[in-house]
């Protein structure tokens, strides 16, 4: 089994979609083995998304991620990283396959409801950014 870091973003927590999004994960066979609701500062959002700091949308992205509560979670399952990205759908909801979280819930390419790690190395780093080992209960 594999683990990946997921974030339910402020546009989704604001619209009370946490349960509907979690149902999508669980229906896909992903188990939520850790979860907490937090509010990031802009600096923390910038640290988390440091890989994007040269991108033109970095300031907008970090403002958005600090604009309201997020739910950070660890999902576990077979091929959890790729399975989660499948369930999420494409970054831009206009390109997301029907039935995916972003197709159903995302508002725009920026306010796109969820984040998911993109590789084993980033999953490991992102999980330890938010969680101590003791908080993960498989
Ligand atoms: P994450 O799971 O959030 O990392 O999404 P991703 O891997 O599908 O996309 P990527 O890593 O390329 O971009 C990270 C995040 O930056 C996206 O999820 C969007 O929230 C945001 N983003 C990407 N492109 C744009 C853009 O053109 N404009 C704005 N405002 N935000 C963008
Ligand atoms: Mg990404």
PDB file of C-alpha atoms and ligand atoms in Angstrom:
ATOM      1  CA  UNK A   1       0.000   0.000   0.000  1.00  0.00           C
ATOM      2  CA  UNK A   2       0.936   3.610  -0.566  1.00  0.00           C
ATOM      3  CA  UNK A   3       0.113   6.901   1.169  1.00  0.00           C
ATOM      4  CA  UNK A   4      -0.490  10.348  -0.271  1.00  0.00           C
ATOM      5  CA  UNK A   5      -1.173  13.818   1.100  1.00  0.00           C
ATOM      6  CA  UNK A   6      -4.502  15.375   0.197  1.00  0.00           C
ATOM      7  CA  UNK A   7      -5.800  18.870   0.927  1.00  0.00           C
ATOM      8  CA  UNK A   8      -9.431  19.928   0.691  1.00  0.00           C
ATOM      9  CA  UNK A   9      -8.959  23.576  -0.295  1.00  0.00           C
ATOM     10  CA  UNK A  10     -10.740  26.703   1.052  1.00  0.00           C
ATOM     11  CA  UNK A  11     -13.257  26.943  -1.821  1.00  0.00           C
ATOM     12  CA  UNK A  12     -14.538  23.481  -0.856  1.00  0.00           C
ATOM     13  CA  UNK A  13     -14.545  23.863   2.946  1.00  0.00           C
ATOM     14  CA  UNK A  14     -16.412  27.162   2.483  1.00  0.00           C
ATOM     15  CA  UNK A  15     -19.165  25.367   0.535  1.00  0.00           C
ATOM     16  CA  UNK A  16     -19.352  22.562   3.140  1.00  0.00           C
ATOM     17  CA  UNK A  17     -18.166  19.890   0.679  1.00  0.00           C
ATOM     18  CA  UNK A  18     -15.773  17.976   2.955  1.00  0.00           C
ATOM     19  CA  UNK A  19     -18.110  14.995   3.338  1.00  0.00           C
ATOM     20  CA  UNK A  20     -18.966  14.755  -0.367  1.00  0.00           C
ATOM     21  CA  UNK A  21     -15.273  14.884  -1.299  1.00  0.00           C
ATOM     22  CA  UNK A  22     -14.349  12.290   1.329  1.00  0.00           C
ATOM     23  CA  UNK A  23     -17.075  10.014  -0.050  1.00  0.00           C
ATOM     24  CA  UNK A  24     -15.351  10.141  -3.462  1.00  0.00           C
ATOM     25  CA  UNK A  25     -12.061   9.054  -1.878  1.00  0.00           C
ATOM     26  CA  UNK A  26     -13.671   6.225   0.064  1.00  0.00           C
ATOM     27  CA  UNK A  27     -15.693   5.015  -2.932  1.00  0.00           C
ATOM     28  CA  UNK A  28     -12.394   4.789  -4.861  1.00  0.00           C
ATOM     29  CA  UNK A  29     -10.939   2.529  -2.177  1.00  0.00           C
ATOM     30  CA  UNK A  30      -8.780   5.174  -0.504  1.00  0.00           C
ATOM     31  CA  UNK A  31      -8.746   5.094   3.312  1.00  0.00           C
ATOM     32  CA  UNK A  32      -8.459   8.378   5.265  1.00  0.00           C
ATOM     33  CA  UNK A  33      -5.809   7.408   7.839  1.00  0.00           C
ATOM     34  CA  UNK A  34      -5.254  10.942   9.203  1.00  0.00           C
ATOM     35  CA  UNK A  35      -7.231  14.150   8.902  1.00  0.00           C
ATOM     36  CA  UNK A  36      -7.339  17.624  10.459  1.00  0.00           C
ATOM     37  CA  UNK A  37      -8.908  20.997   9.740  1.00  0.00           C
ATOM     38  CA  UNK A  38      -6.451  23.880   9.983  1.00  0.00           C
ATOM     39  CA  UNK A  39      -5.997  27.425   8.729  1.00  0.00           C
ATOM     40  CA  UNK A  40      -2.717  28.157   6.975  1.00  0.00           C
ATOM     41  CA  UNK A  41      -0.957  31.500   7.101  1.00  0.00           C
ATOM     42  CA  UNK A  42       0.182  32.902   3.754  1.00  0.00           C
ATOM     43  CA  UNK A  43       3.766  32.108   4.785  1.00  0.00           C
ATOM     44  CA  UNK A  44       2.897  28.470   5.528  1.00  0.00           C
ATOM     45  CA  UNK A  45       1.039  28.188   2.207  1.00  0.00           C
ATOM     46  CA  UNK A  46       4.151  29.596   0.498  1.00  0.00           C
ATOM     47  CA  UNK A  47       6.369  27.064   2.224  1.00  0.00           C
ATOM     48  CA  UNK A  48       4.080  24.210   1.198  1.00  0.00           C
ATOM     49  CA  UNK A  49       3.884  25.407  -2.442  1.00  0.00           C
ATOM     50  CA  UNK A  50       7.548  26.552  -2.598  1.00  0.00           C
ATOM     51  CA  UNK A  51       8.025  24.528  -5.806  1.00  0.00           C
ATOM     52  CA  UNK A  52       5.705  27.028  -7.546  1.00  0.00           C
ATOM     53  CA  UNK A  53       7.333  30.215  -6.195  1.00  0.00           C
ATOM     54  CA  UNK A  54       8.539  31.414  -9.607  1.00  0.00           C
ATOM     55  CA  UNK A  55       5.145  30.886 -11.243  1.00  0.00           C
ATOM     56  CA  UNK A  56       3.015  33.933 -12.110  1.00  0.00           C
ATOM     57  CA  UNK A  57       0.102  32.620 -10.029  1.00  0.00           C
ATOM     58  CA  UNK A  58       2.138  32.022  -6.823  1.00  0.00           C
ATOM     59  CA  UNK A  59       0.831  35.087  -4.987  1.00  0.00           C
ATOM     60  CA  UNK A  60      -2.769  34.328  -5.949  1.00  0.00           C
ATOM     61  CA  UNK A  61      -2.316  30.664  -4.971  1.00  0.00           C
ATOM     62  CA  UNK A  62      -0.907  31.417  -1.521  1.00  0.00           C
ATOM     63  CA  UNK A  63      -3.543  34.102  -0.829  1.00  0.00           C
ATOM     64  CA  UNK A  64      -6.222  31.589  -1.763  1.00  0.00           C
ATOM     65  CA  UNK A  65      -4.759  28.759   0.348  1.00  0.00           C
ATOM     66  CA  UNK A  66      -4.673  31.108   3.366  1.00  0.00           C
ATOM     67  CA  UNK A  67      -8.168  32.508   2.729  1.00  0.00           C
ATOM     68  CA  UNK A  68     -10.059  29.949   4.813  1.00  0.00           C
ATOM     69  CA  UNK A  69      -9.849  26.577   6.525  1.00  0.00           C
ATOM     70  CA  UNK A  70      -8.360  23.574   4.747  1.00  0.00           C
ATOM     71  CA  UNK A  71      -8.682  19.892   5.617  1.00  0.00           C
ATOM     72  CA  UNK A  72      -5.320  18.130   5.352  1.00  0.00           C
ATOM     73  CA  UNK A  73      -5.446  14.367   5.182  1.00  0.00           C
ATOM     74  CA  UNK A  74      -3.428  11.262   4.464  1.00  0.00           C
ATOM     75  CA  UNK A  75      -5.021   8.776   2.068  1.00  0.00           C
ATOM     76  CA  UNK A  76      -3.874   5.171   1.991  1.00  0.00           C
ATOM     77  CA  UNK A  77      -4.448   2.443  -0.578  1.00  0.00           C
ATOM     78  CA  UNK A  78      -2.988   0.523  -3.510  1.00  0.00           C
ATOM     79  CA  UNK A  79      -1.348   3.084  -5.831  1.00  0.00           C
ATOM     80  CA  UNK A  80      -2.828   5.825  -3.634  1.00  0.00           C
ATOM     81  CA  UNK A  81      -0.914   8.645  -5.365  1.00  0.00           C
ATOM     82  CA  UNK A  82      -2.139   7.928  -8.895  1.00  0.00           C
ATOM     83  CA  UNK A  83      -5.565   6.745  -7.736  1.00  0.00           C
ATOM     84  CA  UNK A  84      -6.081  10.009  -5.837  1.00  0.00           C
ATOM     85  CA  UNK A  85      -5.045  12.087  -8.848  1.00  0.00           C
ATOM     86  CA  UNK A  86      -7.523  10.119 -10.956  1.00  0.00           C
ATOM     87  CA  UNK A  87     -10.346  10.829  -8.507  1.00  0.00           C
ATOM     88  CA  UNK A  88      -9.319  14.522  -8.356  1.00  0.00           C
ATOM     89  CA  UNK A  89      -9.392  15.058 -12.128  1.00  0.00           C
ATOM     90  CA  UNK A  90      -7.388  17.555 -14.184  1.00  0.00           C
ATOM     91  CA  UNK A  91      -6.085  20.775 -12.581  1.00  0.00           C
ATOM     92  CA  UNK A  92      -8.447  22.883 -14.700  1.00  0.00           C
ATOM     93  CA  UNK A  93     -12.044  21.764 -14.025  1.00  0.00           C
ATOM     94  CA  UNK A  94     -12.883  22.499 -17.677  1.00  0.00           C
ATOM     95  CA  UNK A  95     -10.576  19.600 -18.609  1.00  0.00           C
ATOM     96  CA  UNK A  96     -11.553  17.266 -15.744  1.00  0.00           C
ATOM     97  CA  UNK A  97     -13.251  13.966 -16.590  1.00  0.00           C
ATOM     98  CA  UNK A  98     -16.916  13.585 -15.630  1.00  0.00           C
ATOM     99  CA  UNK A  99     -17.426  12.237 -12.113  1.00  0.00           C
ATOM    100  CA  UNK A 100     -14.102  13.534 -10.798  1.00  0.00           C
ATOM    101  CA  UNK A 101     -13.977  15.863  -7.794  1.00  0.00           C
ATOM    102  CA  UNK A 102     -12.806  18.826  -9.852  1.00  0.00           C
ATOM    103  CA  UNK A 103     -15.416  18.237 -12.576  1.00  0.00           C
ATOM    104  CA  UNK A 104     -18.175  18.201  -9.967  1.00  0.00           C
ATOM    105  CA  UNK A 105     -16.997  20.786  -7.471  1.00  0.00           C
ATOM    106  CA  UNK A 106     -14.089  22.987  -8.616  1.00  0.00           C
ATOM    107  CA  UNK A 107     -14.792  26.616  -9.437  1.00  0.00           C
ATOM    108  CA  UNK A 108     -11.719  27.493 -11.545  1.00  0.00           C
ATOM    109  CA  UNK A 109      -8.126  26.427 -12.296  1.00  0.00           C
ATOM    110  CA  UNK A 110      -7.035  28.235  -9.116  1.00  0.00           C
ATOM    111  CA  UNK A 111      -9.955  27.406  -6.823  1.00  0.00           C
ATOM    112  CA  UNK A 112      -9.983  23.742  -7.697  1.00  0.00           C
ATOM    113  CA  UNK A 113     -11.132  22.153  -4.427  1.00  0.00           C
ATOM    114  CA  UNK A 114      -8.342  19.632  -3.807  1.00  0.00           C
ATOM    115  CA  UNK A 115      -4.600  19.083  -3.789  1.00  0.00           C
ATOM    116  CA  UNK A 116      -2.891  15.704  -4.131  1.00  0.00           C
ATOM    117  CA  UNK A 117       0.793  14.752  -4.019  1.00  0.00           C
ATOM    118  CA  UNK A 118       2.251  13.959  -7.442  1.00  0.00           C
ATOM    119  CA  UNK A 119       5.023  11.399  -6.674  1.00  0.00           C
ATOM    120  CA  UNK A 120       6.292   9.132  -3.866  1.00  0.00           C
ATOM    121  CA  UNK A 121       9.038  11.572  -2.827  1.00  0.00           C
ATOM    122  CA  UNK A 122       6.704  14.592  -2.666  1.00  0.00           C
ATOM    123  CA  UNK A 123       4.049  12.509  -0.879  1.00  0.00           C
ATOM    124  CA  UNK A 124       6.551  11.679   1.851  1.00  0.00           C
ATOM    125  CA  UNK A 125       7.662  15.304   2.234  1.00  0.00           C
ATOM    126  CA  UNK A 126       4.109  16.671   2.159  1.00  0.00           C
ATOM    127  CA  UNK A 127       2.823  14.146   4.729  1.00  0.00           C
ATOM    128  CA  UNK A 128       5.602  15.073   7.164  1.00  0.00           C
ATOM    129  CA  UNK A 129       4.951  18.787   6.533  1.00  0.00           C
ATOM    130  CA  UNK A 130       1.556  18.365   8.246  1.00  0.00           C
ATOM    131  CA  UNK A 131       1.626  15.163  10.303  1.00  0.00           C
ATOM    132  CA  UNK A 132       3.744  13.411  12.902  1.00  0.00           C
ATOM    133  CA  UNK A 133       4.039   9.641  12.488  1.00  0.00           C
ATOM    134  CA  UNK A 134       1.865   9.027  15.555  1.00  0.00           C
ATOM    135  CA  UNK A 135      -1.066  10.829  13.923  1.00  0.00           C
ATOM    136  CA  UNK A 136      -1.331   8.278  11.093  1.00  0.00           C
ATOM    137  CA  UNK A 137      -3.639   5.425  12.015  1.00  0.00           C
ATOM    138  CA  UNK A 138      -3.934   2.854   9.248  1.00  0.00           C
TER     139      UNK A 138
HETATM  140  P1  LIG B   1      -2.151  20.397  -6.815  1.00  0.00           P
HETATM  141  O1  LIG B   1      -2.640  19.025  -6.464  1.00  0.00           O
HETATM  142  O2  LIG B   1      -2.862  21.497  -6.052  1.00  0.00           O
HETATM  143  O3  LIG B   1      -0.647  20.510  -6.782  1.00  0.00           O
HETATM  144  O4  LIG B   1      -2.655  20.601  -8.318  1.00  0.00           O
HETATM  145  P2  LIG B   1      -2.002  20.078  -9.651  1.00  0.00           P
HETATM  146  O5  LIG B   1      -0.837  19.181  -9.378  1.00  0.00           O
HETATM  147  O6  LIG B   1      -3.131  19.551 -10.467  1.00  0.00           O
HETATM  148  O7  LIG B   1      -1.513  21.439 -10.302  1.00  0.00           O
HETATM  149  P3  LIG B   1      -0.095  22.192 -10.202  1.00  0.00           P
HETATM  150  O8  LIG B   1       0.812  21.487  -9.241  1.00  0.00           O
HETATM  151  O9  LIG B   1       0.378  22.448 -11.580  1.00  0.00           O
HETATM  152  O10 LIG B   1      -0.523  23.588  -9.585  1.00  0.00           O
HETATM  153  C1  LIG B   1      -0.717  23.729  -8.190  1.00  0.00           C
HETATM  154  C2  LIG B   1      -1.939  24.555  -7.924  1.00  0.00           C
HETATM  155  O11 LIG B   1      -1.701  25.881  -8.367  1.00  0.00           O
HETATM  156  C3  LIG B   1      -3.209  24.136  -8.684  1.00  0.00           C
HETATM  157  O12 LIG B   1      -3.933  23.112  -8.054  1.00  0.00           O
HETATM  158  C4  LIG B   1      -4.004  25.413  -8.688  1.00  0.00           C
HETATM  159  O13 LIG B   1      -4.681  25.595  -7.444  1.00  0.00           O
HETATM  160  C5  LIG B   1      -2.914  26.462  -8.810  1.00  0.00           C
HETATM  161  N1  LIG B   1      -2.779  26.875 -10.201  1.00  0.00           N
HETATM  162  C6  LIG B   1      -2.250  26.177 -11.230  1.00  0.00           C
HETATM  163  N2  LIG B   1      -2.319  26.879 -12.370  1.00  0.00           N
HETATM  164  C7  LIG B   1      -2.914  28.060 -12.034  1.00  0.00           C
HETATM  165  C8  LIG B   1      -3.270  29.230 -12.765  1.00  0.00           C
HETATM  166  O14 LIG B   1      -3.066  29.330 -13.969  1.00  0.00           O
HETATM  167  N3  LIG B   1      -3.865  30.253 -12.051  1.00  0.00           N
HETATM  168  C9  LIG B   1      -4.084  30.160 -10.700  1.00  0.00           C
HETATM  169  N4  LIG B   1      -4.666  31.189 -10.048  1.00  0.00           N
HETATM  170  N5  LIG B   1      -3.770  29.080  -9.993  1.00  0.00           N
HETATM  171  C10 LIG B   1      -3.202  28.045 -10.645  1.00  0.00           C
HETATM  172 MG1  LIG B   2       0.801  19.701  -8.072  1.00  0.00          MG
END
